[in-house]
Amino acid sequence: MFSIKQIILGFFSLLGLIILVLFLVTGWYTVDESEQAALVTFGEVDETITDPGLKFKLPWPVQKAEILPVSTNTTSVGYDTADDGEVTEYEDEAKMITGDENILFVDLVVQWRITNPEEYLYNAHQPDDILYQASSASLRGVIGNSEVDDVLTDQRAEIEGTVLESLTELVERYEIGITVLDVKLQDVELPTEEVRQAFTAVTDAREERLTKINQANKYRNQEMNEAEGEEDAIVSRAEGERAERIEDARGETSRFNALYEEYINDPEVTRQRLVLETLEDVLPNSELYIIDSQQETVNYLPIRPLNKESGEPAVQPEDIEPEDGAAQGGDSNG
């Protein structure tokens, strides 16, 4: 028979052995660089550990570590990709009706990350499935408010942005510890080949129309640039001519003012000078002689340029035959 002391000692020895075994088995865990650990004490998350390495904790059932990925995860709507890369299409999931009552097959991929381990673990059952249902609902809601042309052509980026906004709002409302990073539309197809060909023809016509519009705009811009350049040249020439005329007018004004000052000093001399200069301007190729009608000889030399070589008048006074009467003038080409 064992004594009470031996029984108590054996019990505590057994308890210590059990604790030691539990510590050796459940008292440590490893966190990789692509993982994070939620340290749970009696069902409550005390700490989130993101530093990689070997970690220690109290043995089960006091504490346990939930290992979760920190990398980006993907959820697909309308198809599924196996580990070997094989893609499986789910037409029932991908079939949707647009706002103008057309049928489309639309595939979507959602990129997300676990940002709150406590909410991810305890706020909802199967948060991944909740994210999938929210993604499908957001996509169907946006496609249902869009036209088929917009989905198939140039409005895909706007549709993706609207789906992302709607899905983010749903995920935040559900509080499942997930943050949606991005959404991308994959295959967007029409239901039959005939419809695809018809839509392709319409798309080609639309693209050709846009090409013609771009060419017309290019031609218009080219013509406008040439017209603007010609306009600038005309304006520049007009401004240059205006400046030239203004300077000429200023010069004429200066000469007139100088002449007026001379006239004020000696009006008679200035008047005679003006008469002679006017005669030179009016009769540039004429010869003018002044003859005294009371005598038979020429008392005044002819008023005309001298010969360049001799320095003498081209016509001598004795060559002129006097006539009775007043002064006479003759024109020549000399």
XYZ file of C-alpha atoms in Angstrom, residues 14-263:
250
model
C 2.733 13.006 -13.004
C 1.264 16.532 -13.347
C 4.731 17.992 -13.818
C 5.538 15.365 -16.406
C 2.309 16.123 -18.286
C 3.078 19.857 -18.220
C 6.602 19.218 -19.441
C 5.334 17.058 -22.285
C 2.713 19.663 -23.204
C 5.362 22.397 -23.174
C 7.680 20.345 -25.333
C 4.863 19.598 -27.758
C 2.775 22.825 -27.727
C 4.974 25.394 -26.016
C 6.716 26.659 -29.105
C 5.849 27.613 -32.674
C 7.588 29.006 -35.768
C 6.627 32.088 -37.779
C 7.895 32.301 -41.366
C 8.541 35.536 -43.237
C 5.296 35.103 -45.178
C 3.216 34.431 -42.054
C 1.839 36.119 -38.968
C 0.725 34.553 -35.691
C -2.217 35.431 -33.491
C -1.444 34.436 -29.895
C -4.716 33.291 -28.320
C -5.078 33.018 -24.516
C -8.253 31.263 -23.367
C -10.027 32.163 -26.619
C -8.948 35.824 -26.750
C -6.283 37.220 -29.060
C -3.648 38.880 -26.891
C -0.999 39.673 -29.458
C -0.264 39.562 -33.166
C 3.277 38.477 -33.972
C 4.783 39.312 -37.335
C 8.498 38.883 -36.630
C 9.745 35.614 -38.145
C 11.537 33.013 -36.056
C 11.063 30.479 -33.259
C 8.583 31.668 -30.617
C 7.545 30.284 -27.203
C 4.179 30.375 -25.430
C 2.277 28.759 -22.632
C 1.296 25.190 -23.452
C -2.131 24.167 -24.605
C -4.860 24.686 -23.473
C -3.712 27.982 -21.943
C -2.379 29.489 -25.136
C -2.361 28.569 -28.763
C -0.942 30.243 -31.877
C -3.022 30.692 -35.008
C -0.734 30.976 -38.044
C -2.128 33.176 -40.836
C -0.575 34.319 -44.123
C 0.517 37.931 -44.580
C 0.946 37.624 -48.333
C -1.665 38.690 -50.861
C -4.468 36.195 -51.435
C -6.772 35.913 -54.450
C -10.452 35.081 -54.774
C -11.977 34.466 -58.202
C -15.567 34.798 -59.370
C -16.730 32.845 -62.408
C -13.749 30.508 -62.636
C -11.255 28.604 -60.519
C -7.570 27.818 -61.008
C -6.200 24.508 -59.759
C -2.722 24.010 -58.329
C -1.517 22.598 -61.639
C -2.681 25.744 -63.482
C -5.807 24.230 -65.028
C -8.687 26.721 -65.240
C -12.263 25.632 -64.623
C -15.066 27.908 -65.850
C -18.344 28.235 -63.946
C -20.863 29.689 -66.406
C -23.632 29.949 -63.825
C -21.445 32.183 -61.662
C -20.147 34.223 -64.597
C -23.514 34.792 -66.346
C -24.812 38.298 -65.662
C -27.379 40.709 -67.125
C -26.352 44.241 -68.030
C -28.398 47.385 -67.560
C -29.581 47.291 -71.202
C -30.766 43.658 -70.768
C -27.896 41.866 -72.470
C -26.246 38.699 -71.180
C -22.512 38.586 -70.499
C -20.059 36.101 -69.016
C -17.835 38.097 -66.657
C -14.901 36.745 -64.632
C -13.411 38.670 -61.713
C -10.326 38.223 -59.539
C -10.027 39.896 -56.122
C -6.731 40.509 -54.353
C -6.956 40.781 -50.554
C -4.942 40.498 -47.367
C -5.627 39.646 -43.714
C -5.058 42.834 -41.723
C -6.921 42.044 -38.478
C -6.338 38.446 -37.331
C -8.752 38.693 -34.402
C -11.684 39.737 -36.609
C -10.702 37.189 -39.235
C -10.659 34.349 -36.692
C -13.621 35.135 -34.449
C -15.993 37.663 -36.043
C -17.324 35.404 -38.773
C -17.442 31.788 -39.798
C -15.594 31.161 -43.091
C -14.627 34.774 -43.915
C -13.215 33.619 -47.253
C -16.665 32.517 -48.361
C -18.153 35.807 -47.141
C -15.585 37.672 -49.255
C -16.503 35.563 -52.292
C -20.229 36.256 -51.872
C -19.573 39.986 -51.389
C -17.376 40.057 -54.501
C -20.033 38.350 -56.605
C -22.751 40.685 -55.307
C -20.676 43.805 -55.969
C -19.816 42.663 -59.491
C -23.403 41.809 -60.375
C -24.635 45.122 -59.005
C -22.191 47.142 -61.092
C -22.745 45.091 -64.262
C -26.496 45.429 -63.790
C -26.147 49.215 -63.855
C -23.833 49.291 -66.898
C -24.423 48.936 -70.623
C -22.931 46.089 -72.596
C -20.837 48.431 -74.762
C -19.244 49.980 -71.701
C -18.318 46.603 -70.207
C -16.822 45.274 -73.429
C -14.954 48.392 -74.560
C -13.444 51.413 -72.896
C -15.246 51.580 -69.535
C -13.669 48.538 -67.887
C -11.363 50.607 -65.678
C -14.303 52.630 -64.354
C -16.272 49.428 -63.710
C -13.349 47.917 -61.808
C -13.077 51.039 -59.673
C -16.789 50.950 -58.873
C -16.637 47.236 -57.954
C -13.630 47.894 -55.702
C -15.439 50.720 -53.928
C -18.598 48.663 -53.392
C -16.688 45.579 -52.214
C -14.547 47.590 -49.798
C -17.671 49.086 -48.245
C -19.210 45.618 -47.744
C -16.039 44.135 -46.233
C -15.713 47.012 -43.785
C -19.339 46.610 -42.785
C -18.944 42.856 -42.153
C -15.725 43.356 -40.093
C -14.083 40.110 -41.161
C -10.491 41.383 -40.806
C -9.827 41.537 -44.548
C -8.612 44.472 -46.643
C -9.354 44.375 -50.381
C -6.349 45.549 -52.384
C -7.547 45.403 -55.974
C -10.088 43.866 -58.363
C -9.557 42.988 -62.021
C -12.000 41.932 -64.708
C -10.721 38.868 -66.534
C -12.690 37.393 -69.434
C -15.739 39.380 -70.547
C -17.570 37.531 -73.310
C -20.880 37.461 -75.119
C -22.982 34.268 -74.901
C -22.838 33.080 -78.562
C -20.433 33.274 -81.479
C -22.929 35.112 -83.715
C -23.414 37.801 -81.105
C -19.638 38.070 -80.683
C -19.135 38.571 -84.426
C -21.862 41.209 -84.592
C -20.452 43.065 -81.652
C -16.947 42.828 -83.121
C -18.239 44.454 -86.315
C -19.838 47.238 -84.307
C -16.638 47.727 -82.318
C -14.558 47.913 -85.508
C -16.928 50.511 -86.947
C -16.708 52.548 -83.748
C -12.914 52.418 -83.787
C -12.849 53.464 -87.446
C -15.157 56.370 -86.590
C -12.815 57.472 -83.813
C -9.863 57.202 -86.216
C -11.612 59.433 -88.763
C -12.459 61.942 -86.051
C -8.841 62.019 -84.887
C -7.621 62.532 -88.461
C -10.098 65.372 -88.980
C -9.009 67.010 -85.732
C -5.375 66.675 -86.767
C -6.076 68.324 -90.137
C -8.071 71.090 -88.457
C -5.286 71.788 -85.988
C -2.730 71.879 -88.788
C -4.788 74.347 -90.820
C -5.441 76.491 -87.763
C -1.738 76.588 -86.930
C -0.878 77.659 -90.481
C -3.599 80.332 -90.438
C -2.428 81.599 -87.066
C 1.147 81.720 -88.341
C 0.101 83.683 -91.415
C -1.948 86.004 -89.243
C 1.047 86.627 -86.990
C 3.214 87.359 -90.047
C 0.680 89.869 -91.411
C 0.393 91.563 -88.039
C 4.193 91.723 -87.733
C 4.527 93.290 -91.192
C 1.777 95.786 -90.412
C 3.434 96.746 -87.138
C 6.781 97.144 -88.919
C 5.213 99.344 -91.600
C 3.438 101.392 -88.943
C 6.676 101.910 -87.050
C 8.434 102.892 -90.303
C 5.747 105.445 -91.162
C 5.822 106.853 -87.669
C 9.597 107.318 -87.898
C 9.262 108.914 -91.348
C 6.615 111.287 -89.987
C 8.853 112.159 -87.070
C 11.721 112.850 -89.473
C 9.541 115.050 -91.655
C 8.355 116.866 -88.564
C 11.915 117.437 -87.427
C 12.929 118.765 -90.857
C 9.889 121.037 -90.973
C 10.660 122.392 -87.504
C 14.274 123.056 -88.507
C 13.130 124.785 -91.718
C 10.613 126.838 -89.788
C 13.293 128.040 -87.420
C 15.407 129.112 -90.393
C 12.396 130.857 -91.891
